[in-house]
Amino acid sequence: MAISIKSEEEIELMRDSGRLASEVLDFITPYVTPGTTTEELDRLCHNYMVDVQKVIPAPLNYAPPGYKPFPKSICTSVNHQICHGIPGGKKLKDGDILNIDVTVIKNGYHGDTSRMFCVGKPSIAAKRLVNVAYEAMWEGIRVVKPGAFLGDVGHTIQRFAEKHNYSVVREFCGHGIGKKFHEPPQVLHYGSTGTGTVLKKGMTFTIEPMINLGKRDVKEMPDGWTIVTKDRSLSAQWEHTILVTENGYEVMTISDHSPDKEKVFPIK
Ligand code: MF3
Ligand code: CO
Ligand code: CO
């Protein structure tokens, strides 16, 4: 399947979907507290998406080939969970870090974004990881412009993460997005400059690096979805949906309370 180029009308719809996905993260932020379960976060997000925003939560019953349907409306990945964590009954505790990944469908178009959250007071090591993962995503985003290679994006992210002595997950990547949740191209978060897809104006894809404090190796849990670090080290991920513009990029998943481009969790 070829990489789709979005028309001006489609881009307008994707801006809507992107902002709505980010607004779900704004909405849920005050509820991420010690003692809350990820199932409760899922319930709150589900109701907000369906009743207030009138969007479809894309993860719910999503079943790519070889997977059973995803049972919840958001992904919540806590501590050593890398991605695709299924919300459940376990309570968040002081010092946990977690990723909440939201994908909405509005007017047939997807918006996909995730952020890290700190529960109570996480360790300095945890905050450093979260901040470097955030910067790594932005390092990759800033490379995007017509004529750049996807390999340039991956290389930049990998070099940045490894400079901080962290590792980059290889098994999961960013993806084209639009009418479908996951479209071509695959957006690797590692690689070599001057390789891979050449970016063109009107392409839309996600950048969503998964950065581990320890080794890069992953393991799938018996639930068939949750991915964890094999060495049980902490992992952090941030995600934005990006449009290639005439001169560079536009981040489509921005809302009023998107984190600042500066350090997100100050280490004092
Ligand atoms: N939102 C994830 C991504 O960034 C995909 C989640 S698939 C699900 O690509 F089924 F687990 F929701
Ligand atoms: Co994604
Ligand atoms: Co996502």
Short mmCIF file of C-alpha atoms and ligand atoms in Angstrom, two decimals:
data_model
loop_
_atom_site.label_atom_id
_atom_site.label_comp_id
_atom_site.label_asym_id
_atom_site.label_seq_id
_atom_site.Cartn_x
_atom_site.Cartn_y
_atom_site.Cartn_z
CA MET A 1 0.00 0.00 0.00
CA ALA A 2 1.30 3.43 -0.95
CA ILE A 3 1.72 6.29 1.49
CA SER A 4 -1.34 8.53 1.28
CA ILE A 5 -1.03 12.28 0.74
CA LYS A 6 -3.78 14.13 2.56
CA SER A 7 -5.80 16.82 0.80
CA GLU A 8 -6.44 20.21 2.44
CA GLU A 9 -9.94 18.99 3.44
CA GLU A 10 -8.53 15.83 5.01
CA ILE A 11 -5.87 17.83 6.85
CA GLU A 12 -8.58 20.03 8.35
CA LEU A 13 -10.40 16.92 9.64
CA MET A 14 -7.16 15.46 11.00
CA ARG A 15 -6.46 18.68 12.90
CA ASP A 16 -9.80 18.17 14.61
CA SER A 17 -9.09 14.53 15.47
CA GLY A 18 -5.61 15.41 16.69
CA ARG A 19 -6.77 18.18 18.98
CA LEU A 20 -9.55 15.99 20.38
CA ALA A 21 -7.09 13.16 21.20
CA SER A 22 -4.86 15.65 23.02
CA GLU A 23 -7.85 17.08 24.91
CA VAL A 24 -8.58 13.62 26.33
CA LEU A 25 -5.10 13.72 27.90
CA ASP A 26 -5.80 17.23 29.24
CA PHE A 27 -9.07 15.93 30.70
CA ILE A 28 -7.55 12.90 32.45
CA THR A 29 -4.50 14.65 33.94
CA PRO A 30 -6.03 15.60 37.34
CA TYR A 31 -7.26 12.03 37.86
CA VAL A 32 -3.80 10.46 37.64
CA THR A 33 -3.21 10.14 41.38
CA PRO A 34 -2.05 7.47 43.85
CA GLY A 35 -4.85 4.98 44.62
CA THR A 36 -6.61 5.36 41.25
CA THR A 37 -6.77 2.29 39.04
CA THR A 38 -5.97 2.38 35.34
CA GLU A 39 -9.41 0.83 34.77
CA GLU A 40 -10.92 3.94 36.35
CA LEU A 41 -8.82 6.16 34.05
CA ASP A 42 -10.10 4.12 31.11
CA ARG A 43 -13.71 4.50 32.23
CA LEU A 44 -13.35 8.28 32.63
CA CYS A 45 -11.66 8.67 29.23
CA HIS A 46 -14.17 6.38 27.54
CA ASN A 47 -17.13 8.37 28.83
CA TYR A 48 -15.48 11.69 27.94
CA MET A 49 -14.74 10.54 24.40
CA VAL A 50 -18.12 8.99 23.73
CA ASP A 51 -20.46 11.34 25.64
CA VAL A 52 -18.69 14.72 25.49
CA GLN A 53 -16.49 14.63 22.40
CA LYS A 54 -18.67 12.27 20.34
CA VAL A 55 -15.63 10.43 19.05
CA ILE A 56 -14.90 6.73 18.68
CA PRO A 57 -12.11 5.37 20.94
CA ALA A 58 -10.00 3.61 18.29
CA PRO A 59 -8.33 1.02 20.60
CA LEU A 60 -11.63 -0.52 21.75
CA ASN A 61 -11.97 -3.86 19.95
CA TYR A 62 -9.06 -3.00 17.65
CA ALA A 63 -7.77 -6.33 16.32
CA PRO A 64 -4.87 -6.27 13.86
CA PRO A 65 -4.01 -9.65 12.29
CA GLY A 66 -2.70 -12.04 14.95
CA TYR A 67 -4.12 -10.05 17.87
CA LYS A 68 -7.29 -10.54 19.88
CA PRO A 69 -9.51 -7.47 20.13
CA PHE A 70 -8.10 -4.83 22.50
CA PRO A 71 -10.60 -4.74 25.40
CA LYS A 72 -10.34 -1.09 26.51
CA SER A 73 -10.56 2.46 25.13
CA ILE A 74 -7.06 3.71 26.06
CA CYS A 75 -3.66 2.10 26.64
CA THR A 76 -2.04 2.55 30.07
CA SER A 77 1.56 1.38 30.41
CA VAL A 78 3.00 1.59 33.94
CA ASN A 79 6.72 1.58 34.89
CA HIS A 80 8.42 -1.32 33.04
CA GLN A 81 5.46 -1.68 30.69
CA ILE A 82 6.56 -0.22 27.36
CA CYS A 83 3.29 0.06 25.44
CA HIS A 84 -0.18 -1.42 24.81
CA GLY A 85 -0.85 -1.88 28.53
CA ILE A 86 -4.45 -2.93 29.21
CA PRO A 87 -6.15 -0.85 31.91
CA GLY A 88 -6.90 -2.98 34.96
CA GLY A 89 -7.76 -3.05 38.64
CA LYS A 90 -4.32 -2.42 40.06
CA LYS A 91 -3.97 0.88 41.95
CA LEU A 92 -1.38 3.46 40.92
CA LYS A 93 1.09 4.15 43.69
CA ASP A 94 3.33 7.04 44.65
CA GLY A 95 6.41 7.09 42.40
CA ASP A 96 4.87 5.24 39.45
CA ILE A 97 5.33 6.61 35.94
CA LEU A 98 2.83 5.77 33.26
CA ASN A 99 2.03 6.40 29.64
CA ILE A 100 -1.53 7.07 28.59
CA ASP A 101 -2.07 6.57 24.87
CA VAL A 102 -5.25 7.96 23.30
CA THR A 103 -6.47 7.46 19.75
CA VAL A 104 -9.79 8.91 18.62
CA ILE A 105 -11.73 8.65 15.38
CA LYS A 106 -13.73 11.72 14.37
CA ASN A 107 -15.35 12.12 10.92
CA GLY A 108 -13.47 8.99 9.82
CA TYR A 109 -9.99 10.29 10.70
CA HIS A 110 -7.65 9.21 13.49
CA GLY A 111 -5.69 11.32 15.97
CA ASP A 112 -3.09 9.45 18.06
CA THR A 113 -1.09 10.89 20.95
CA SER A 114 0.38 9.81 24.26
CA ARG A 115 2.03 11.44 27.26
CA MET A 116 3.87 10.31 30.35
CA PHE A 117 2.45 10.99 33.79
CA CYS A 118 4.20 10.92 37.15
CA VAL A 119 2.17 9.65 40.09
CA GLY A 120 3.05 11.51 43.27
CA LYS A 121 6.83 11.90 43.53
CA PRO A 122 8.84 9.68 41.20
CA SER A 123 12.59 9.17 41.58
CA ILE A 124 15.05 11.48 39.86
CA ALA A 125 16.03 8.54 37.65
CA ALA A 126 12.41 8.11 36.54
CA LYS A 127 11.96 11.83 35.82
CA ARG A 128 15.20 11.93 33.82
CA LEU A 129 14.00 9.06 31.66
CA VAL A 130 10.62 10.68 31.10
CA ASN A 131 12.25 13.98 30.13
CA VAL A 132 14.79 12.42 27.79
CA ALA A 133 12.02 10.42 26.07
CA TYR A 134 10.10 13.69 25.59
CA GLU A 135 13.13 15.46 24.16
CA ALA A 136 13.86 12.44 21.95
CA MET A 137 10.40 12.71 20.41
CA TRP A 138 10.92 16.43 19.75
CA GLU A 139 14.40 15.85 18.32
CA GLY A 140 12.74 13.53 15.82
CA ILE A 141 9.85 15.90 15.08
CA ARG A 142 12.21 18.81 14.32
CA VAL A 143 13.83 16.81 11.51
CA VAL A 144 10.54 16.54 9.58
CA LYS A 145 10.32 18.50 6.31
CA PRO A 146 9.81 17.70 2.63
CA GLY A 147 12.89 15.95 1.24
CA ALA A 148 14.09 14.63 4.62
CA PHE A 149 14.37 10.85 5.05
CA LEU A 150 12.58 8.84 7.72
CA GLY A 151 16.03 7.39 8.46
CA ASP A 152 17.08 10.90 9.51
CA VAL A 153 14.24 10.97 12.04
CA GLY A 154 15.12 7.54 13.45
CA HIS A 155 18.82 8.27 13.56
CA THR A 156 18.31 11.54 15.44
CA ILE A 157 16.11 9.90 18.06
CA GLN A 158 18.48 6.95 18.53
CA ARG A 159 21.58 9.15 18.80
CA PHE A 160 19.88 11.37 21.38
CA ALA A 161 18.61 8.48 23.54
CA GLU A 162 21.88 6.55 23.41
CA LYS A 163 23.87 9.68 24.27
CA HIS A 164 21.97 9.57 27.56
CA ASN A 165 22.79 5.87 27.97
CA TYR A 166 19.24 4.75 27.34
CA SER A 167 18.09 2.24 24.71
CA VAL A 168 15.49 2.46 21.93
CA VAL A 169 12.84 -0.21 21.43
CA ARG A 170 13.02 -1.71 17.92
CA GLU A 171 9.95 -3.94 17.74
CA PHE A 172 7.38 -1.11 17.75
CA CYS A 173 7.41 2.06 15.73
CA GLY A 174 5.47 5.11 14.62
CA HIS A 175 3.11 4.81 11.66
CA GLY A 176 1.24 6.60 8.95
CA ILE A 177 -2.23 7.57 10.11
CA GLY A 178 -5.44 8.91 8.60
CA LYS A 179 -8.56 6.96 7.66
CA LYS A 180 -6.71 3.97 9.10
CA PHE A 181 -5.16 3.70 12.58
CA HIS A 182 -1.94 2.20 11.23
CA GLU A 183 -0.98 3.00 7.63
CA PRO A 184 2.36 2.98 5.84
CA PRO A 185 5.04 4.15 6.37
CA GLN A 186 6.60 2.55 9.44
CA VAL A 187 8.43 5.24 11.40
CA LEU A 188 11.41 3.58 13.07
CA HIS A 189 12.95 5.33 16.06
CA TYR A 190 16.45 4.18 15.12
CA GLY A 191 18.37 3.99 11.86
CA SER A 192 20.73 5.71 9.46
CA THR A 193 20.55 9.12 7.84
CA GLY A 194 19.70 9.21 4.15
CA THR A 195 17.77 5.93 4.21
CA GLY A 196 14.11 4.99 3.95
CA THR A 197 11.08 6.95 2.84
CA VAL A 198 11.56 10.50 1.54
CA LEU A 199 9.02 12.81 3.18
CA LYS A 200 6.54 14.74 1.05
CA LYS A 201 4.13 17.53 1.90
CA GLY A 202 0.76 16.14 3.02
CA MET A 203 2.04 12.94 4.65
CA THR A 204 0.75 12.31 8.19
CA PHE A 205 2.40 9.93 10.62
CA THR A 206 3.18 9.48 14.29
CA ILE A 207 6.51 9.75 16.08
CA GLU A 208 6.36 7.77 19.32
CA PRO A 209 9.76 6.63 20.61
CA MET A 210 9.85 4.05 23.41
CA ILE A 211 12.98 4.63 25.50
CA ASN A 212 14.22 2.13 28.10
CA LEU A 213 16.40 2.84 31.11
CA GLY A 214 18.03 -0.58 30.70
CA LYS A 215 18.34 -2.87 27.69
CA ARG A 216 16.16 -2.53 24.62
CA ASP A 217 14.80 -6.10 24.67
CA VAL A 218 11.05 -6.55 25.00
CA LYS A 219 8.69 -9.31 26.11
CA GLU A 220 4.98 -9.79 25.41
CA MET A 221 2.76 -10.62 28.36
CA PRO A 222 0.29 -13.54 28.30
CA ASP A 223 -2.61 -11.08 27.82
CA GLY A 224 -1.42 -10.88 24.20
CA TRP A 225 -1.04 -7.08 24.25
CA THR A 226 1.07 -5.65 27.06
CA ILE A 227 4.73 -5.20 26.12
CA VAL A 228 7.30 -4.99 28.94
CA THR A 229 11.07 -4.59 29.16
CA LYS A 230 12.75 -7.98 29.43
CA ASP A 231 15.06 -6.70 32.18
CA ARG A 232 12.08 -5.03 33.95
CA SER A 233 13.76 -1.60 33.70
CA LEU A 234 11.58 1.50 33.40
CA SER A 235 10.38 2.61 29.98
CA ALA A 236 8.96 5.93 28.76
CA GLN A 237 7.13 6.99 25.61
CA TRP A 238 5.57 10.13 24.15
CA GLU A 239 3.64 10.36 20.90
CA HIS A 240 2.45 13.04 18.51
CA THR A 241 0.71 12.91 15.13
CA ILE A 242 2.69 15.00 12.62
CA LEU A 243 1.87 16.56 9.24
CA VAL A 244 4.60 17.30 6.70
CA THR A 245 4.07 20.92 5.60
CA GLU A 246 5.57 23.05 2.82
CA ASN A 247 8.59 24.01 4.94
CA GLY A 248 8.61 21.59 7.83
CA TYR A 249 6.07 20.05 10.15
CA GLU A 250 2.86 20.71 12.00
CA VAL A 251 2.09 18.87 15.23
CA MET A 252 -1.57 17.89 14.89
CA THR A 253 -2.07 16.60 18.44
CA ILE A 254 -1.74 19.87 20.35
CA SER A 255 -4.30 21.29 22.80
CA ASP A 256 -4.40 23.98 25.48
CA HIS A 257 -2.59 21.87 28.06
CA SER A 258 -0.03 20.09 25.90
CA PRO A 259 3.20 20.01 27.90
CA ASP A 260 5.64 22.80 27.31
CA LYS A 261 8.54 22.19 24.98
CA GLU A 262 10.81 22.73 27.96
CA LYS A 263 11.59 20.03 30.48
CA VAL A 264 8.28 18.51 31.51
CA PHE A 265 9.14 17.24 34.98
CA PRO A 266 11.64 19.63 36.61
CA ILE A 267 14.40 17.93 38.55
CA LYS A 268 15.32 20.17 41.41
N1 MF3 B 1 -2.04 3.94 20.10
C1 MF3 B 1 -1.07 2.92 19.82
C2 MF3 B 1 -0.12 3.51 18.81
O1 MF3 B 1 0.41 4.53 19.10
C3 MF3 B 1 -1.68 1.67 19.31
C4 MF3 B 1 -2.52 0.98 20.31
S1 MF3 B 1 -3.26 -0.36 19.61
C5 MF3 B 1 -4.28 -0.85 20.85
O2 MF3 B 1 0.07 3.08 17.72
F1 MF3 B 1 -5.09 -1.71 20.34
F2 MF3 B 1 -3.53 -1.34 21.82
F3 MF3 B 1 -4.94 0.17 21.29
CO CO B 2 0.61 5.51 17.30
CO CO B 3 -0.79 5.84 20.25
#
